[in-house]
XYZ file of N, CA and C in Angstrom:
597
model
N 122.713 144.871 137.051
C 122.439 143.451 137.007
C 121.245 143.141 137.904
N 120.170 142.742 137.589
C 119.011 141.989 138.115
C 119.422 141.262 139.278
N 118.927 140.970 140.453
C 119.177 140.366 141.170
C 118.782 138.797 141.397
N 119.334 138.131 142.131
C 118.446 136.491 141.904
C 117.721 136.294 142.984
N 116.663 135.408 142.183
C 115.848 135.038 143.052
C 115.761 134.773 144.510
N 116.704 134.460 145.182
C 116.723 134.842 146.623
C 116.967 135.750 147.036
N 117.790 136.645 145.858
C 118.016 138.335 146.849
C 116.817 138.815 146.709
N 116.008 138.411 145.359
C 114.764 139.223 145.934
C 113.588 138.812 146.546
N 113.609 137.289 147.074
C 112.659 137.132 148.211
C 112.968 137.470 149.093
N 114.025 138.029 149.293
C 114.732 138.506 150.692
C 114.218 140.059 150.644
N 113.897 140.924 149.692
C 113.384 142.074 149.695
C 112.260 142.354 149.508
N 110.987 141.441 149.745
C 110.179 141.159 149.185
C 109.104 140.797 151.055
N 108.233 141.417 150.956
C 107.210 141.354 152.477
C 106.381 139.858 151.776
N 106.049 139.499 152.843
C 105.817 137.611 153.001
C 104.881 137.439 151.857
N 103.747 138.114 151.791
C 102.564 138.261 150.933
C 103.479 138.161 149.646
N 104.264 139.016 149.170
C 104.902 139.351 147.867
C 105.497 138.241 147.500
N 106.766 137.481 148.677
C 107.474 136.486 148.313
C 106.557 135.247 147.831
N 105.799 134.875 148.766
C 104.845 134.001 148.091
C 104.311 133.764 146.513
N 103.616 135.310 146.361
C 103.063 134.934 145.046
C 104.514 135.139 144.209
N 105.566 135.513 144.327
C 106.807 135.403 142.963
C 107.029 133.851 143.440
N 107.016 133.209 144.648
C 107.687 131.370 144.947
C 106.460 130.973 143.438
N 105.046 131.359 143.924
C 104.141 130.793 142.904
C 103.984 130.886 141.436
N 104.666 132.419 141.020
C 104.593 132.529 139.806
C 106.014 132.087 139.121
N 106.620 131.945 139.790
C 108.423 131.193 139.012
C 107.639 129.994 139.204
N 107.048 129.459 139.687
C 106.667 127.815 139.227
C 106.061 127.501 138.270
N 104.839 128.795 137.888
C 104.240 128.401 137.212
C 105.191 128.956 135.630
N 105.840 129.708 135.752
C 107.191 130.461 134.840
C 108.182 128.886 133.951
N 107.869 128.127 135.525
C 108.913 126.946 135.022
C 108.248 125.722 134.756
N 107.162 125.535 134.994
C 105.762 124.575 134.346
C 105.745 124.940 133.095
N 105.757 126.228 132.869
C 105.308 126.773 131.401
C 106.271 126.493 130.169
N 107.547 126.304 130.895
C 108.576 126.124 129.452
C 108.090 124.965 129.004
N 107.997 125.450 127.669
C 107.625 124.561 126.501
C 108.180 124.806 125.470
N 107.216 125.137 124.269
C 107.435 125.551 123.326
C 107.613 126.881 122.641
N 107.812 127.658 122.262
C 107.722 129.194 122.115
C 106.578 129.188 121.022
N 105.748 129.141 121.618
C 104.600 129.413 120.303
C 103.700 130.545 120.732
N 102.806 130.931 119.749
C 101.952 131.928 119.802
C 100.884 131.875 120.702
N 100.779 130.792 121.489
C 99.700 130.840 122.459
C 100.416 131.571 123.979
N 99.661 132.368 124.948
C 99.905 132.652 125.556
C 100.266 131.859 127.282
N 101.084 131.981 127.408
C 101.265 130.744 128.635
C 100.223 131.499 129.960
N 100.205 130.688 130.722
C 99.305 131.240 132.171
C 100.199 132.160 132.654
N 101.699 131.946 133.097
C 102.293 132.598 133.712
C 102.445 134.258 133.161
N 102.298 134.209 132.209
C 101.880 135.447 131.097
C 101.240 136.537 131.798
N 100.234 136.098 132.596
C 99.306 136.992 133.506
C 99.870 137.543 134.674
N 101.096 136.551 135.307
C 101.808 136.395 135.988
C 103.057 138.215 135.745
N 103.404 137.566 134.761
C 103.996 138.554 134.494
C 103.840 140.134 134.338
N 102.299 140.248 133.716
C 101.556 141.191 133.728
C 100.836 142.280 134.824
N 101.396 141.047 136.041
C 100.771 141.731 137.462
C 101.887 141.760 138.061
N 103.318 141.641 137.718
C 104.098 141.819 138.918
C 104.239 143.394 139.650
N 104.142 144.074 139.049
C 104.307 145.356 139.669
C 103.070 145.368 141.102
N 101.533 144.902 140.441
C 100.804 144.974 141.667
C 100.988 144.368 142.662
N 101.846 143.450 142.664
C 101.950 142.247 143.513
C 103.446 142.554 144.498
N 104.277 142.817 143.754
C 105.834 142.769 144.356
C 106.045 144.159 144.429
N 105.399 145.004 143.916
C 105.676 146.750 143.836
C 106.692 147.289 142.928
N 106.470 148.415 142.268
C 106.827 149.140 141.182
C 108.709 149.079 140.855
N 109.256 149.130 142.317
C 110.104 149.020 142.663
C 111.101 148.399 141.876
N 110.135 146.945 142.294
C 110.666 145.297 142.033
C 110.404 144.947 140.619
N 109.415 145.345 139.604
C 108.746 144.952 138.971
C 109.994 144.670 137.560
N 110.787 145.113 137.522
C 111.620 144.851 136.335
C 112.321 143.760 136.681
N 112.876 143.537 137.876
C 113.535 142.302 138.443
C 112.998 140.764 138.561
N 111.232 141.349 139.063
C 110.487 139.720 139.093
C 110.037 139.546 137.211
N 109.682 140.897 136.599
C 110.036 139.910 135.486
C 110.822 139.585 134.329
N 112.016 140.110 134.656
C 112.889 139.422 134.325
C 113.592 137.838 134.692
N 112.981 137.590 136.207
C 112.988 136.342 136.837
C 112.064 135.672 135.971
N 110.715 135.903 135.819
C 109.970 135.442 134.988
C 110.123 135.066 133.678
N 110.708 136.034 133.022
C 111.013 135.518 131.895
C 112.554 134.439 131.710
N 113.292 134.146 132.473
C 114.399 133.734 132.544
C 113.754 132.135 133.174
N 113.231 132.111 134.422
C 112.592 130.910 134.517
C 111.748 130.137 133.481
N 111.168 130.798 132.994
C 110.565 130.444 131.508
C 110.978 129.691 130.147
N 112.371 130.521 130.329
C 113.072 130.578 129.188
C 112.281 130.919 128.216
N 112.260 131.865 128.129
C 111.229 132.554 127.184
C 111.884 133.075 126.151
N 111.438 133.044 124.779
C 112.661 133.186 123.348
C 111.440 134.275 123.174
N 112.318 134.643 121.419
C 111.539 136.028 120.619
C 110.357 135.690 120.790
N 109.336 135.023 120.758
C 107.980 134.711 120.203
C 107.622 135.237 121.096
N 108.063 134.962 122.054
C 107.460 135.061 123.356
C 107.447 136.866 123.757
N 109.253 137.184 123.841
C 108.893 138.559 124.508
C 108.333 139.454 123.326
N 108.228 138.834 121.796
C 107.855 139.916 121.213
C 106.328 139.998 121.077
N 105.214 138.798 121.542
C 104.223 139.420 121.799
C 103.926 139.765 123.408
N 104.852 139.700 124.426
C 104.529 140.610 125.950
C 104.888 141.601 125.202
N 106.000 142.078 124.759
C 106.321 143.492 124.505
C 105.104 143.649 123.557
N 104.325 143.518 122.425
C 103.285 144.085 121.283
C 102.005 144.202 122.581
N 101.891 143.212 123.376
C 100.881 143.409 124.607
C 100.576 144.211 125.300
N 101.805 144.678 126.013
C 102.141 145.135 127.328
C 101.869 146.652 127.324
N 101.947 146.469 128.826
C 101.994 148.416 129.301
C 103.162 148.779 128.897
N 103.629 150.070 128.999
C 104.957 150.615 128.875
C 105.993 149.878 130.491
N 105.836 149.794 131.213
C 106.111 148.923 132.363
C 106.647 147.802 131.950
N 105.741 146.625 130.941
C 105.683 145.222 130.819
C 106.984 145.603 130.014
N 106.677 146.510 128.942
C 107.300 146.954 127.582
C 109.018 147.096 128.021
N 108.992 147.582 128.923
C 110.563 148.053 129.822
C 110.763 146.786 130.114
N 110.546 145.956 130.939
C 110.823 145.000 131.223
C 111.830 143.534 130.174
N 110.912 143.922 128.855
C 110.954 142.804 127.984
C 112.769 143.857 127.899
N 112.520 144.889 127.132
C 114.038 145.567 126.863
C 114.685 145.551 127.590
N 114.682 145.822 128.661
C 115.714 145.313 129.993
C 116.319 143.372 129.698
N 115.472 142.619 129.569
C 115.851 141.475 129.379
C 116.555 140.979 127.941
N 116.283 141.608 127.311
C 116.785 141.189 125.899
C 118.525 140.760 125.593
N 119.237 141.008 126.589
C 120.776 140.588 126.435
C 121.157 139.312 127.275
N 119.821 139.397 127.731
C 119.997 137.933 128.537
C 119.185 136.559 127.796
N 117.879 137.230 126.930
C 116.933 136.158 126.319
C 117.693 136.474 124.724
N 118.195 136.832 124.272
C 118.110 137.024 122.593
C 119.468 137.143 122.178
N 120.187 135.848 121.871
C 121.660 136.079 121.197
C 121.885 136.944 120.250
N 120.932 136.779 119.120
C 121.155 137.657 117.427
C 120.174 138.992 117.431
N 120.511 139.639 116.012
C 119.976 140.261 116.037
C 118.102 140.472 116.294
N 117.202 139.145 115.803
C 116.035 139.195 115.833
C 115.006 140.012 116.641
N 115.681 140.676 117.448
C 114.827 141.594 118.481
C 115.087 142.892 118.604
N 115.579 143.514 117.097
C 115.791 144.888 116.770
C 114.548 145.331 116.773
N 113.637 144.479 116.107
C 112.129 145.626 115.721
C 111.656 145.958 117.345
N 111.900 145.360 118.254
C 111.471 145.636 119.564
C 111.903 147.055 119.987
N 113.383 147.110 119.868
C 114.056 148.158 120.280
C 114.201 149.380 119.275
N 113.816 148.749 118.079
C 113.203 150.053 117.084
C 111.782 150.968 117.220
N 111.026 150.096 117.894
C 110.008 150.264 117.694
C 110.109 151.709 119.532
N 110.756 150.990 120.344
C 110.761 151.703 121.729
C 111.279 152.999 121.214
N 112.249 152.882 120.333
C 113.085 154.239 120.145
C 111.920 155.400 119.424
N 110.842 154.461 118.626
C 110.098 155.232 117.880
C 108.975 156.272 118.765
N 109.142 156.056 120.114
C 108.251 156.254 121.139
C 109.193 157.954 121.448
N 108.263 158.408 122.918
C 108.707 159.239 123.258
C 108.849 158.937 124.999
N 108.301 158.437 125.283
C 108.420 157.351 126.811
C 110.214 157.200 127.036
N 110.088 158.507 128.232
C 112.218 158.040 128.220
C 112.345 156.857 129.131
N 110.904 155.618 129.782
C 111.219 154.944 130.118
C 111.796 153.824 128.911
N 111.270 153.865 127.458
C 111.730 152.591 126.673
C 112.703 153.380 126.342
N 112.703 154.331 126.327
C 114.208 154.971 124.849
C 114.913 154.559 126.042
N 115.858 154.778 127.235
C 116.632 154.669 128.473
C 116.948 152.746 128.434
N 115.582 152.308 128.293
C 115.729 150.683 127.961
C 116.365 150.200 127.052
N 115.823 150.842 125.814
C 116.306 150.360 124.520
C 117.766 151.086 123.706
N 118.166 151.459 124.667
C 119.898 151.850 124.403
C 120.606 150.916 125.386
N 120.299 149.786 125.895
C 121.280 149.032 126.621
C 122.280 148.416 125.746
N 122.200 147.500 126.564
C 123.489 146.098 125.881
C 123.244 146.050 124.786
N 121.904 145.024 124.808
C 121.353 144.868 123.571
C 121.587 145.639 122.301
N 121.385 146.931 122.081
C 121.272 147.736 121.527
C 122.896 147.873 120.811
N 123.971 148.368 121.978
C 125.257 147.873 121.774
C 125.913 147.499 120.859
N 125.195 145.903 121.140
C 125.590 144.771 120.250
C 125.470 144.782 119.157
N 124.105 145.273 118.737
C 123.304 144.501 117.332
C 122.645 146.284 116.573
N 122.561 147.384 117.127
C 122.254 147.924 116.778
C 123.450 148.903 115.356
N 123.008 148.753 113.915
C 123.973 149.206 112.863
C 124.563 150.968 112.903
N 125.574 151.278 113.066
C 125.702 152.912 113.327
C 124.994 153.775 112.707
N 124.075 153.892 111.687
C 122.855 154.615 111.782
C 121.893 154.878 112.126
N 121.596 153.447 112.934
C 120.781 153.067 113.890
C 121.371 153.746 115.225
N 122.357 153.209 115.306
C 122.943 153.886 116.787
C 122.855 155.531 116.838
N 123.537 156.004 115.880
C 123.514 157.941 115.829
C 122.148 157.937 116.686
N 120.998 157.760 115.748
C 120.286 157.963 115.790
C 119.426 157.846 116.926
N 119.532 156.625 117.940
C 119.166 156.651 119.108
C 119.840 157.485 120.111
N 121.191 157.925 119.716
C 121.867 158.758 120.730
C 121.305 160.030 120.702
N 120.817 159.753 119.634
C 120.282 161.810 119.258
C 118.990 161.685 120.056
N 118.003 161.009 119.855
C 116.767 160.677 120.414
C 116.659 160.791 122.244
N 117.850 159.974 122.961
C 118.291 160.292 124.064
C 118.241 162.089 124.279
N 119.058 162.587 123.592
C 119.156 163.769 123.533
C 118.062 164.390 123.874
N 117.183 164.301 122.778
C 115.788 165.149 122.343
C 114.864 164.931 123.365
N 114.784 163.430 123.901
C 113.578 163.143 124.834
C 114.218 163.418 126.425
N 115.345 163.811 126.195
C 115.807 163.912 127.574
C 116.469 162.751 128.388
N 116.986 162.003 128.402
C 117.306 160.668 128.587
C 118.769 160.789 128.297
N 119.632 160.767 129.748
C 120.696 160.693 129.862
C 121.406 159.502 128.709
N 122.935 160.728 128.553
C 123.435 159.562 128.151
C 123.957 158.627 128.677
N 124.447 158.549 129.819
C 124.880 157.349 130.496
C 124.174 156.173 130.180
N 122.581 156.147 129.946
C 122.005 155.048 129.784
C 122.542 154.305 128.375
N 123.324 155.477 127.539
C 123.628 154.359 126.085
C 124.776 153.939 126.862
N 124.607 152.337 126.784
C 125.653 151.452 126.860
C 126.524 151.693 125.509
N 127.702 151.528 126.143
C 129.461 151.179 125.239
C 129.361 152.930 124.426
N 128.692 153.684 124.703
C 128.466 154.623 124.281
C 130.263 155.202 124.226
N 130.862 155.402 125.131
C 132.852 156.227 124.626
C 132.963 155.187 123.721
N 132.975 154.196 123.849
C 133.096 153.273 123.308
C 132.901 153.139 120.972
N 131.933 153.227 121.253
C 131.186 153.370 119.818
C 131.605 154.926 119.420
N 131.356 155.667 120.244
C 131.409 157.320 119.763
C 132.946 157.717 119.505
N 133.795 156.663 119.841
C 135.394 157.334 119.474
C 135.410 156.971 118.281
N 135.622 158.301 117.881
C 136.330 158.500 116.130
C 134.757 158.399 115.391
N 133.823 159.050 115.757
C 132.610 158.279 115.232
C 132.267 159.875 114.492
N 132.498 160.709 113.325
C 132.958 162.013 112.568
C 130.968 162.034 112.234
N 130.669 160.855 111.751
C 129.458 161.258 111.619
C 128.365 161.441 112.566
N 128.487 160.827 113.621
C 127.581 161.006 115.108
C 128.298 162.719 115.348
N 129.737 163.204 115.080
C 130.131 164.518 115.629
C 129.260 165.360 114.709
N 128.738 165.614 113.336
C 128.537 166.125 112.687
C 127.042 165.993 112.873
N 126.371 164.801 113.237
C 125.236 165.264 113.749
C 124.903 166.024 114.811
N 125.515 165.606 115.798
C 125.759 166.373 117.257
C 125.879 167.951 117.050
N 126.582 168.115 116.315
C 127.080 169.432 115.725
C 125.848 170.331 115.339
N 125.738 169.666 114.414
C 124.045 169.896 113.662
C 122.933 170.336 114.622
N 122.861 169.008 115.573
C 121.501 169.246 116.685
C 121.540 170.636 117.446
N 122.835 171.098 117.976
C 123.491 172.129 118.885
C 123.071 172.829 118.035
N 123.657 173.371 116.924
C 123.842 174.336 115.900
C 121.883 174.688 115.679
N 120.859 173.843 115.167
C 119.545 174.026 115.978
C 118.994 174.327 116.871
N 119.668 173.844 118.086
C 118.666 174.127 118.706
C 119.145 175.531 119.374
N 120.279 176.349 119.070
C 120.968 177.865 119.423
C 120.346 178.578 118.163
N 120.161 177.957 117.289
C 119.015 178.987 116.107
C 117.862 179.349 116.450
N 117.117 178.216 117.509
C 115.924 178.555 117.756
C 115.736 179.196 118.901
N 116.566 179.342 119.612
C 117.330 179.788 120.913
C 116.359 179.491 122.340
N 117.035 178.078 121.669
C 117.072 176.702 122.827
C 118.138 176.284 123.100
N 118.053 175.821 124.593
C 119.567 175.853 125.670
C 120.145 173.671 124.394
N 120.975 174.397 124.572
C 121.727 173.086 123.924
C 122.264 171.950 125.379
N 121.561 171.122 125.339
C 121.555 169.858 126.537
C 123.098 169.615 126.565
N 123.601 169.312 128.300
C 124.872 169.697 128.369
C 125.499 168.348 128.032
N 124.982 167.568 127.976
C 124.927 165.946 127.305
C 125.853 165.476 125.937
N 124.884 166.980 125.334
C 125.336 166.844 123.802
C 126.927 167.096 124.097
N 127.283 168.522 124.635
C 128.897 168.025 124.939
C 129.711 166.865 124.814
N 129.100 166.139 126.531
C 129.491 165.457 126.705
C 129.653 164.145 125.147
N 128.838 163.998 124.543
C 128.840 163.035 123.391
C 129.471 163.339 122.458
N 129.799 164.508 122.319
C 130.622 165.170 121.298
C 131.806 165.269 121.262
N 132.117 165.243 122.827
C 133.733 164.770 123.567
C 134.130 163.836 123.259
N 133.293 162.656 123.157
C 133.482 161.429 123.070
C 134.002 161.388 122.073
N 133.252 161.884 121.112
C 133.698 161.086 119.373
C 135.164 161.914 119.203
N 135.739 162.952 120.251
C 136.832 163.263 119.633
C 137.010 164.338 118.953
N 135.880 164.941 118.885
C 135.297 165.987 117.518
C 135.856 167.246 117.991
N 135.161 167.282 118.996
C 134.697 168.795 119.420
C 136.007 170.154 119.580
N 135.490 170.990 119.318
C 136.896 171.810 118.594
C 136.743 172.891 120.143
């Protein structure tokens, strides 16, 4: 869970706290409309890492975008914008900004990457929720491949009990990668436990 805005001016050296007091204002000036123009605070958002440090940078903007109230329009052109950084950020926020499904292509698009910072992002909550079980297999396997714990898939025992076709892929991936005689990730186990499968 993100922390709030006072826990993190409280972690934050004087210089830093300042410019996040300045950019949540301008975050909360900016709510308007969700349209295609880019708000000022936008820039805001774009520099938090230089400003508050690498550390912090998923937390102030997620503050940012929450002060904002910032809908799809919005994070889906920071996310089409952004660094892989900005890009994490928007997926990190998405269970807090986006009730329905509308912000799959975001988290489709991260999975399509090889960056285990978005794939690690884009198996959260979000994902959880709204993502269809072929969709899901499929990001669990991807975890796999790019290296990206599974712990990061959220509800993951969850979804994977009794889940015969995620076992049969799992199965599959192992069964590859001992053909090519490559160490089978001890992960995959673990996911394979889950669904119940594993003999």
């Amino acid at each position: 869970m993100s922390p709030t805005r006072e826990e993190l001016l409280l972690r934050l050296d004087a210089p830093a706290a300042s410019w996040l007091d300045e950019a949540l204002a301008e975050a909360t000036a900016g709510r308007a409309d969700d349209n295609v123009a880019a708000a000022g605070w936008e820039l805001r958002f774009a520099a938090a890492g230089r400003h508050c440090g690498q550390d912090h940078a998923d937390a102030v903007r997620t503050l940012l975008l929450r002060e904002a109230d910032a809908g799809l329009t919005t994070l889906t052109r920071l996310y089409q914008r952004g660094t892989a950084a900005e890009r994490r950020a928007v997926l990190l926020a998405l269970p807090d900004r986006v009730t329905g499904p509308g912000a799959l292509p975001l988290v489709e698009d991260a999975l399509r990457t090889n960056d285990t910072r978005l794939v690690a992002a884009a198996v959260g909550p979000y994902a959880a929720a709204h993502l269809d079980p072929h969709a899901w297999r499929h990001a669990v396997l991807k975890c796999l491949f790019t290296g990206v714990p599974v712990d990061a898939v959220e509800s993951l025992a969850a979804r994977a009990h009794g889940d015969t076709e995620l076992a049969r892929m799992l199965a599959d991936f192992a069964a590859e990668r001992t053909a090519a005689g490559r160490p089978v990730p001890a992960d995959l186990h673990r996911a394979l436990t889950l669904t119940g499968e594993e003999s």
